[in-house]
CSV table of C-alpha atoms in Angstrom, one decimal:
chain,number,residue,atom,x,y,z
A,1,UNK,CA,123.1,59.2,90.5
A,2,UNK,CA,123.7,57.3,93.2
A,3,UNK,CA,120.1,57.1,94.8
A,4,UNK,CA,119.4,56.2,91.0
A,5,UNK,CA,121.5,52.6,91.4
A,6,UNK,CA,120.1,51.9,94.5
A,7,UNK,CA,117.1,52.0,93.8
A,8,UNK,CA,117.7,49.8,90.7
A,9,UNK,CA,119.2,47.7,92.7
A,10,UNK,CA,116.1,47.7,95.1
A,11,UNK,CA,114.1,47.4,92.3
A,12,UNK,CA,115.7,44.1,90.8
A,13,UNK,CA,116.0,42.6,94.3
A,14,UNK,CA,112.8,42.7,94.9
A,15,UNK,CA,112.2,41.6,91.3
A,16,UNK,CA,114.2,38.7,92.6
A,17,UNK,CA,112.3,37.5,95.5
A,18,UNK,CA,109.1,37.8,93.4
A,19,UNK,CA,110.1,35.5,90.7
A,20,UNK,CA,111.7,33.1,93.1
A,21,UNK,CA,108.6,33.1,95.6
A,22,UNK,CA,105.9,33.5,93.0
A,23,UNK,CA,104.8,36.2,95.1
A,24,UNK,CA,102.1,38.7,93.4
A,25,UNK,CA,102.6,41.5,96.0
A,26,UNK,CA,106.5,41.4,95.4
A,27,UNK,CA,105.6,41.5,91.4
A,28,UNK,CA,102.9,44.4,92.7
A,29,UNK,CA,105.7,46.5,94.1
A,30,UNK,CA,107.9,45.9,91.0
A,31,UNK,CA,105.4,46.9,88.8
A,32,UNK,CA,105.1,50.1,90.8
A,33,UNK,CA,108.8,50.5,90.6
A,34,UNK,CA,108.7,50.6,87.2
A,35,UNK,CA,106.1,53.5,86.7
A,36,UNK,CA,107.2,56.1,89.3
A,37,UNK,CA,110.3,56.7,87.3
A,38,UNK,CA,107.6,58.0,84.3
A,39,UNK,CA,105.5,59.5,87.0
A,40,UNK,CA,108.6,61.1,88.5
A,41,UNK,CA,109.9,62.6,85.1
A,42,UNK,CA,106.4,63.9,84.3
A,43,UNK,CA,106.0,65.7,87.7
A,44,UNK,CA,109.7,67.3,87.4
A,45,UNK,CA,108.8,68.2,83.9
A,46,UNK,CA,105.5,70.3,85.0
A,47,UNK,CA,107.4,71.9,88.0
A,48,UNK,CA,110.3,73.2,85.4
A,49,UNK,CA,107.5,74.9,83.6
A,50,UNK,CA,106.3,77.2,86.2
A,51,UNK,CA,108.8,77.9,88.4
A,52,UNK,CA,110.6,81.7,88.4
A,53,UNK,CA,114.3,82.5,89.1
A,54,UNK,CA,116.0,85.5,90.7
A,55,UNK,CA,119.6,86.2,91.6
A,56,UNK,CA,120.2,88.1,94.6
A,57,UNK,CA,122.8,90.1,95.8
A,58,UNK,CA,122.7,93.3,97.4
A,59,UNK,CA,124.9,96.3,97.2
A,60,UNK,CA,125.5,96.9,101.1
A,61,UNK,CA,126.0,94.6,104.1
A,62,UNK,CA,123.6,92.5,105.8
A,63,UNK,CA,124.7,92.9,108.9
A,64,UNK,CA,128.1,93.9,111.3
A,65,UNK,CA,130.0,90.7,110.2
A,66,UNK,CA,130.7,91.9,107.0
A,67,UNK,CA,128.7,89.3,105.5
A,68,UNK,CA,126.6,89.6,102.3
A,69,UNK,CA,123.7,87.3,101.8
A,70,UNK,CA,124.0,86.1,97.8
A,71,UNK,CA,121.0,84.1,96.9
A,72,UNK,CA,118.4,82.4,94.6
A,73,UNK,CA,114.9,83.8,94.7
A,74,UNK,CA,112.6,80.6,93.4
A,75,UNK,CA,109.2,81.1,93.0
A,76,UNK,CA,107.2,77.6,92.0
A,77,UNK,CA,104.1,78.1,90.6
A,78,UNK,CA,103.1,74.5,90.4
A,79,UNK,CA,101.0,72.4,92.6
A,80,UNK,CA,103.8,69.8,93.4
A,81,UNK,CA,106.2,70.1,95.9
A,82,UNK,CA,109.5,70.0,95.6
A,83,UNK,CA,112.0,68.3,98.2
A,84,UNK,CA,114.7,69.7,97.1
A,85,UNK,CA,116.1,72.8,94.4
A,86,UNK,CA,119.9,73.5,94.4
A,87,UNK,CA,122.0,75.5,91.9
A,88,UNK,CA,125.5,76.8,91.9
A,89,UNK,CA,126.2,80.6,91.6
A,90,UNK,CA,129.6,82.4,90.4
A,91,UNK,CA,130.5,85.6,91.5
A,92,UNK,CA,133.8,87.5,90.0
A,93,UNK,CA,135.2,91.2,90.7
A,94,UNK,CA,135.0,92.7,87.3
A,95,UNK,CA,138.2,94.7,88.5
A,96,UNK,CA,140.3,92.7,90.0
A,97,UNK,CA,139.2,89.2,88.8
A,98,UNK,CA,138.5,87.8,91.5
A,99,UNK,CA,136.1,85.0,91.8
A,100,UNK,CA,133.1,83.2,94.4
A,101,UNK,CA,131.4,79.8,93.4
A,102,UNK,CA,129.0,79.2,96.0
A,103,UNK,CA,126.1,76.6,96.1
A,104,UNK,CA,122.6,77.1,97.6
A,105,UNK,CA,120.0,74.4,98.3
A,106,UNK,CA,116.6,74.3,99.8
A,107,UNK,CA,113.1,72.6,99.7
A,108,UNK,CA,110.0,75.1,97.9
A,109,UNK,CA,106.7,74.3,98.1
A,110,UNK,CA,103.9,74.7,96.1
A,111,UNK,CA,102.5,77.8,95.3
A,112,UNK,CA,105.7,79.0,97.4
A,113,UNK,CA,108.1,81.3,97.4
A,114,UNK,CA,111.1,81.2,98.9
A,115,UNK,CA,115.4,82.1,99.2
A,116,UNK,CA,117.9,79.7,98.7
A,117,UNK,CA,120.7,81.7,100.1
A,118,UNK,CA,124.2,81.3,101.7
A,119,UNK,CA,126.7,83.9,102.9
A,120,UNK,CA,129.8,85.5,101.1
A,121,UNK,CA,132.3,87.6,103.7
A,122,UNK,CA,133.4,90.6,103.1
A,123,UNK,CA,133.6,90.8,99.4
A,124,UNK,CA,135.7,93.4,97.8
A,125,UNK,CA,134.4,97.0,96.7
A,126,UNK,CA,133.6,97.1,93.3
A,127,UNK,CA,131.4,96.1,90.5
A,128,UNK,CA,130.7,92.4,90.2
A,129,UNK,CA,129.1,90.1,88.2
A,130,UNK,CA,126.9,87.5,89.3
A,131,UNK,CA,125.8,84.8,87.4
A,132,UNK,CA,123.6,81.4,87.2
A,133,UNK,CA,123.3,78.9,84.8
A,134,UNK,CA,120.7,76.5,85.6
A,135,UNK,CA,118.4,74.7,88.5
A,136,UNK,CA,118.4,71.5,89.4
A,137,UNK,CA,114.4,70.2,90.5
A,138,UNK,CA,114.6,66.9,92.7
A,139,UNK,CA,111.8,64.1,93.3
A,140,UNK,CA,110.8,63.1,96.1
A,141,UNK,CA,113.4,60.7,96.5
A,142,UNK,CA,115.8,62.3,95.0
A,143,UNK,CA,115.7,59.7,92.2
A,144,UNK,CA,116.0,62.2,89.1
A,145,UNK,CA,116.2,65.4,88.6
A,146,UNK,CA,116.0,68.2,85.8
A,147,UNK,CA,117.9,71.0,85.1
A,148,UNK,CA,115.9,74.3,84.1
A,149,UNK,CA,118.0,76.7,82.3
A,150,UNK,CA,118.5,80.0,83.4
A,151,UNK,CA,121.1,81.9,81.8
A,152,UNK,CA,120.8,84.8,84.2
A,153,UNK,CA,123.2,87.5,85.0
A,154,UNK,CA,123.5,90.7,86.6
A,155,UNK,CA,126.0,93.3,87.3
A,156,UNK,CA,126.3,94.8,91.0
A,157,UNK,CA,128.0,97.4,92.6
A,158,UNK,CA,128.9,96.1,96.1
A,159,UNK,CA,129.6,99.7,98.1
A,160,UNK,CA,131.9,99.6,100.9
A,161,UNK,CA,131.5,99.1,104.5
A,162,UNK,CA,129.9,102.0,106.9
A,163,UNK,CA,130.6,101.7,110.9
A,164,UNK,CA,129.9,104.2,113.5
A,165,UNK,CA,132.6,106.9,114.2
A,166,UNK,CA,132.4,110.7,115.7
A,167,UNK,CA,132.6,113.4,113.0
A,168,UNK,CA,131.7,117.0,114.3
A,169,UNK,CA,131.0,119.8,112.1
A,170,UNK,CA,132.6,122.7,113.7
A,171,UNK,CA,130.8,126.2,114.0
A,172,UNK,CA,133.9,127.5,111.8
A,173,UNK,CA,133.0,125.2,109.2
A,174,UNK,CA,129.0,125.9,109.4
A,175,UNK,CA,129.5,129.1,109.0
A,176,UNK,CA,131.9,130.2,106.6
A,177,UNK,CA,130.4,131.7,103.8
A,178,UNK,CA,130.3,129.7,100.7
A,179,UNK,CA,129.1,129.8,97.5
A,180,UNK,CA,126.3,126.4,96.9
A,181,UNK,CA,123.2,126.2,95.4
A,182,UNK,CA,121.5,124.2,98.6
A,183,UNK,CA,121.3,125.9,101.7
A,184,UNK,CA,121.1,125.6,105.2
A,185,UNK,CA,117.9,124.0,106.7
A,186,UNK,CA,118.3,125.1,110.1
A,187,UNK,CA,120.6,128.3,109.9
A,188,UNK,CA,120.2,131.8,108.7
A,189,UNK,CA,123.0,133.7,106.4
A,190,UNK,CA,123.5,136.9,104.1
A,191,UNK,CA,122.2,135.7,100.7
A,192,UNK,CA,119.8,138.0,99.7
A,193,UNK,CA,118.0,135.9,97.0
A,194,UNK,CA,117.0,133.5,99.0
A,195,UNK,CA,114.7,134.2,102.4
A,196,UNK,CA,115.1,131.5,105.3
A,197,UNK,CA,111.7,132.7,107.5
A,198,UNK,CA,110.5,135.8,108.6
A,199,UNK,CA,109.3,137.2,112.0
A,200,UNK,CA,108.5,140.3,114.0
A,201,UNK,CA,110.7,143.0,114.4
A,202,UNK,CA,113.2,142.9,117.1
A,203,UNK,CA,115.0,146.0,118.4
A,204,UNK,CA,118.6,146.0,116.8
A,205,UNK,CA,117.4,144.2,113.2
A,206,UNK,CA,118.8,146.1,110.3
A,207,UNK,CA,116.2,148.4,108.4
A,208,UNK,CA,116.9,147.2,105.0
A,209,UNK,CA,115.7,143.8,106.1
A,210,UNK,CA,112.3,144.6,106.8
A,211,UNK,CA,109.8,143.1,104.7
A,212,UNK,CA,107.5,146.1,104.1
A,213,UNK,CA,104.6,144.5,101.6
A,214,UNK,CA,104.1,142.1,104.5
A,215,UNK,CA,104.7,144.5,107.2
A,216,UNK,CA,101.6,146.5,105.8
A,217,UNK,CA,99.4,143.9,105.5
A,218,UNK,CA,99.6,142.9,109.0
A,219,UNK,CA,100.1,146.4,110.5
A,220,UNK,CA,103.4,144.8,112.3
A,221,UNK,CA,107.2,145.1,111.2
A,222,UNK,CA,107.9,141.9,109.6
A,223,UNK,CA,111.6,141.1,109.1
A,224,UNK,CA,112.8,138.5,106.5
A,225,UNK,CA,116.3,136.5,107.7
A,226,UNK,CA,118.5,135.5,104.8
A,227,UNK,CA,119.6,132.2,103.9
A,228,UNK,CA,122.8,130.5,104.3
A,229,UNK,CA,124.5,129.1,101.3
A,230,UNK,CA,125.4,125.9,101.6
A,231,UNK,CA,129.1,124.9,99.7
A,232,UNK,CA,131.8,122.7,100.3
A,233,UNK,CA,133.8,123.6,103.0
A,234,UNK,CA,135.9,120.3,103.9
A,235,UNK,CA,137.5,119.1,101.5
A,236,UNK,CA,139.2,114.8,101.2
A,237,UNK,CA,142.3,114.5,99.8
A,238,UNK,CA,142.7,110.5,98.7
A,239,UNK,CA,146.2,110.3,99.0
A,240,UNK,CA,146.7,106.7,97.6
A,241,UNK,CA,148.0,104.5,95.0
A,242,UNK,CA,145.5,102.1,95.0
A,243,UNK,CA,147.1,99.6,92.9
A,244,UNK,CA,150.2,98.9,95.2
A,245,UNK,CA,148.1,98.1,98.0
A,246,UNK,CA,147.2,94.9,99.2
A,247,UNK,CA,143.3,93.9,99.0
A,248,UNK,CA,143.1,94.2,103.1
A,249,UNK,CA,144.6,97.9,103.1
A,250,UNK,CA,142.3,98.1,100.2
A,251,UNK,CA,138.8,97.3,101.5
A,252,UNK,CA,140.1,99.5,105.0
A,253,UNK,CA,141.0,102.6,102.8
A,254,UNK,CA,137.9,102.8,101.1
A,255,UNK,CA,135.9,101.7,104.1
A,256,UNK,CA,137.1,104.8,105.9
A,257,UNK,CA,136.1,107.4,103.2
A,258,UNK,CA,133.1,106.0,103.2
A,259,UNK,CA,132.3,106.1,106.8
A,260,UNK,CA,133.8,110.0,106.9
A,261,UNK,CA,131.9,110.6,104.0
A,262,UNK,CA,128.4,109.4,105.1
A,263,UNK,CA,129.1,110.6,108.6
A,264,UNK,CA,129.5,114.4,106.9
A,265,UNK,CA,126.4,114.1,104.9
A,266,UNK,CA,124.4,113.3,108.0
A,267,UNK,CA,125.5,116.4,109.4
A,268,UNK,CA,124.5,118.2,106.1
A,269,UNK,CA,128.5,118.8,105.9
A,270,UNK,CA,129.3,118.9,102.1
A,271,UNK,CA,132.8,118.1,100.7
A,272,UNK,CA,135.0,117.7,98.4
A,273,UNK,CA,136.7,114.0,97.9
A,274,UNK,CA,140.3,115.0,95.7
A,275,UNK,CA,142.4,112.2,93.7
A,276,UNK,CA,145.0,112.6,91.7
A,277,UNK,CA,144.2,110.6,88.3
A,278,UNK,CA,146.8,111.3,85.0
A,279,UNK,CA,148.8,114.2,86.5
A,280,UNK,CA,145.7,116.2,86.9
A,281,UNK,CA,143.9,116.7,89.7
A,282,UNK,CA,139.8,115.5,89.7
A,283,UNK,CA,137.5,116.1,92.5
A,284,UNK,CA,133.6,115.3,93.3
A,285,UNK,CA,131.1,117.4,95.3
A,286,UNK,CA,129.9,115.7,98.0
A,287,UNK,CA,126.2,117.2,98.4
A,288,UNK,CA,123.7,113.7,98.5
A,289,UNK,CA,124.0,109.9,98.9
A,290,UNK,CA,123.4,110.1,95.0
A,291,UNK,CA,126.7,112.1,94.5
A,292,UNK,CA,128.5,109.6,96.8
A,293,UNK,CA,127.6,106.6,94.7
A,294,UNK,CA,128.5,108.7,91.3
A,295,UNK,CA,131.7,109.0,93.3
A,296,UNK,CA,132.1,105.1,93.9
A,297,UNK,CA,131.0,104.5,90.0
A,298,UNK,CA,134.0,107.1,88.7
A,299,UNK,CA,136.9,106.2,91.4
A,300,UNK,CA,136.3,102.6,90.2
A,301,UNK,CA,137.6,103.5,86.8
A,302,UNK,CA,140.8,105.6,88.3
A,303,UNK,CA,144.5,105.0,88.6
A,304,UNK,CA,144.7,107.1,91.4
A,305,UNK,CA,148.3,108.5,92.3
A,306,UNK,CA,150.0,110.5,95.4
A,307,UNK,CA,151.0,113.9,95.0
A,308,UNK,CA,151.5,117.3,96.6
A,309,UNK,CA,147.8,117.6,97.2
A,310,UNK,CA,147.6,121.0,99.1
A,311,UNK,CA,150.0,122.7,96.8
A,312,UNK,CA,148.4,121.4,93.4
A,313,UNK,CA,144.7,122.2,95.0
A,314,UNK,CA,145.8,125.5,95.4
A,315,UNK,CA,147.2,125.5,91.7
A,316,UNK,CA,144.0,123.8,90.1
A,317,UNK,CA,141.5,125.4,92.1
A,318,UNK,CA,142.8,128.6,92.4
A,319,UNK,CA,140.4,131.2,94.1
A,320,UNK,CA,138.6,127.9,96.2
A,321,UNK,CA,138.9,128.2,99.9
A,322,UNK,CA,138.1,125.9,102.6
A,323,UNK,CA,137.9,125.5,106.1
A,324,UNK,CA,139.6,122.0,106.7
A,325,UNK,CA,141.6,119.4,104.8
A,326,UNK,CA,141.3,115.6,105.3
A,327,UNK,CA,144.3,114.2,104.4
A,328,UNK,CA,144.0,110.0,104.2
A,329,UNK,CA,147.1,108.4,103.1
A,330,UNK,CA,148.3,105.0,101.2
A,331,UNK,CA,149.8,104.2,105.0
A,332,UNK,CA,146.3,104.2,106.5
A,333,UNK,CA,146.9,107.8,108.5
A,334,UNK,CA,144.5,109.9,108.8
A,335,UNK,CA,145.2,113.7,109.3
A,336,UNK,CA,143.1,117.1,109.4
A,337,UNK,CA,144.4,120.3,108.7
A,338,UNK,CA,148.5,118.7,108.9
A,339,UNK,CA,147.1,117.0,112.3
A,340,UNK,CA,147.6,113.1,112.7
A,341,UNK,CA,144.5,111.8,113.9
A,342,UNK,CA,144.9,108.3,113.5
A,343,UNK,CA,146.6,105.3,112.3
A,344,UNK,CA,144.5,102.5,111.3
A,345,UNK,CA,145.8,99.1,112.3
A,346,UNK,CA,143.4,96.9,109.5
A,347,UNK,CA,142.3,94.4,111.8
A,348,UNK,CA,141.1,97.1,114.7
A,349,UNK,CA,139.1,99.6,112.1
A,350,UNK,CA,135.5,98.9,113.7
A,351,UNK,CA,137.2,99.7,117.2
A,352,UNK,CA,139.6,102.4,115.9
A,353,UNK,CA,136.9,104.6,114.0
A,354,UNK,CA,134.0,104.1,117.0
A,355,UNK,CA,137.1,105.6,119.3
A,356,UNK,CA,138.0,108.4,116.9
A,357,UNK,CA,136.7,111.7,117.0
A,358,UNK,CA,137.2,114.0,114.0
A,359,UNK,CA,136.3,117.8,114.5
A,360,UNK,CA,136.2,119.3,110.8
């Protein structure tokens, strides 16, 4: 609006000096001003037509900072350019209510595409909704401008933060026996329906193991090692009231299962994560990064209480044996099998978990 007065303005001065000279080139130039305006409108109207929107906003970080790049995908399809495009986006927790405005600007060219983005730190876990309700096109001098409607929204899960840390998997833990229906890639185990590899006989291998259809067709013993079942040995025990926490002891608590959880899968270490939800104990089995984010989807929708955890595990589960317990509490401690490993101190929690070394 402003750059629309002055160039009225401009436009009437020079108006001025033509009528008062008798100047045709001043009249020339007013007469100009007076049909980019139309020309301007027309352009912006043709661009509105062909250009695409997308939101953007992705689930897990961009980088260390704990910064998420939110953003405006434009695509213009048009041969104009345009100087500039800027639109506002909202953001809001659909959890806790909380709520981003952000504004994004940038020039696209034609037959461009490109991102308007800006960064949002370290939002909290949960699902959020993001939201945009219209562009606004520029000319070239930022004369006019048009707003294209949009009307778009879309419903994210932002996942919690992942740093590096030091879980080992103990040779306890790999091999207790276990009832699963995955098993072991790399070690061999006592379940006769399922064959890990064969190979020649060896002096000491049990009889019963030999694979004798094979054996005869290759005139050689052949034995066939078992496969070992894969379950879930470890087991998580959320020990938290989630609700009387503040947000920072909030986005650290749920930043640490993640990292323990993630750090266990990559060792092919499946677990159990345990909350306490309406006086009944729930739990999820930790086998795949898909079971982790059906985790994340059902915790969201928890009241989560403390309890006796290893006394009511033993009540619920009756019969279910494990070989270690994580036990992370409301207070940020972090124990395995009644052992404190750590307190987390919030503002230290990339330092604290690349320090800690967790042997399950």
């Amino acid at each position: 609006m402003k750059n629309f007065f002055l160039y009225i303005t401009i436009t009437i001065s020079i108006l001025y000096i033509a009528i008062l000279y008798n100047s045709k080139t001043f009249l020339v130039l007013v007469g100009i001003a007076v049909l980019l305006p139309p020309f301007f409108l027309c352009m912006l109207w043709k661009i509105e037509k062909k250009i695409k929107c997308e939101l953007f906003f992705p689930s897990y970080l961009e980088n260390r900072r704990c910064e998420y790049i939110v953003g405006l995908q434009v695509e213009n399809k048009s041969t104009y350019y345009l100087t500039e495009v800027c639109t506002k986006i909202v953001l809001q927790n659909l959890g806790t209510k909380e709520k981003y405005k952000v504004k994004v600007k940038g020039t696209v060219g034609a037959q461009e595409k490109v991102m308007l983005s800006t960064t949002l730190r370290q939002p909290e876990f949960g699902l959020w909704q993001i939201e945009c309700n219209y562009v606004c096109c520029y000319d070239w001098f930022r004369i006019f401008y048009l707003k294209k409607r949009l009307k778009e929204q879309k419903q994210i899960m932002v996942f919690p933060a992942c740093y590096e840390t030091n879980v080992e998997v103990g040779i306890r833990t790999k091999l207790s026996l276990s009832d699963g229906e995955l098993y072991h890639p790399m070690l061999s185990g006592d379940d006769s329906t399922e064959i890990f590899k064969l190979r020649e006989y060896k002096i000491g291998d049990r009889i019963n193991r030999i694979h004798w259809k094979l054996s005869a067709k290759n005139d050689n013993l052949i034995v066939a090692e078992m496969s070992m079942p894969i379950g879930c040995n470890v087991v998580c025990f959320l020990d938290a009231e989630i609700k009387n926490m503040s947000r920072v002891e909030r986005t650290v608590y749920w930043e640490v299962v993640n990292t323990l959880s993630q750090k266990m899968l990559e060792q092919k270490c499946y677990h159990f994560l345990v909350w306490m939800e309406q006086e009944m104990l729930h739990r999820k089995a930790i086998q795949s990064p898909e079971d982790l984010s059906e985790f994340w989807n059902e915790i969201l929708q928890s009241e989560m209480k403390r309890c006796e955890f290893f006394t009511m595990y033993e009540q619920e589960f009756r019969g279910d044996i494990y070989t270690s317990a994580i036990c992370w509490d409301q207070d940020l401690n972090l124990y395995c099998n009644h052992k404190l490993i750590k307190k987390i101190i919030p503002q230290q929690i990339e330092k604290q978990l690349l320090e800690l070394e967790l042997i399950v």
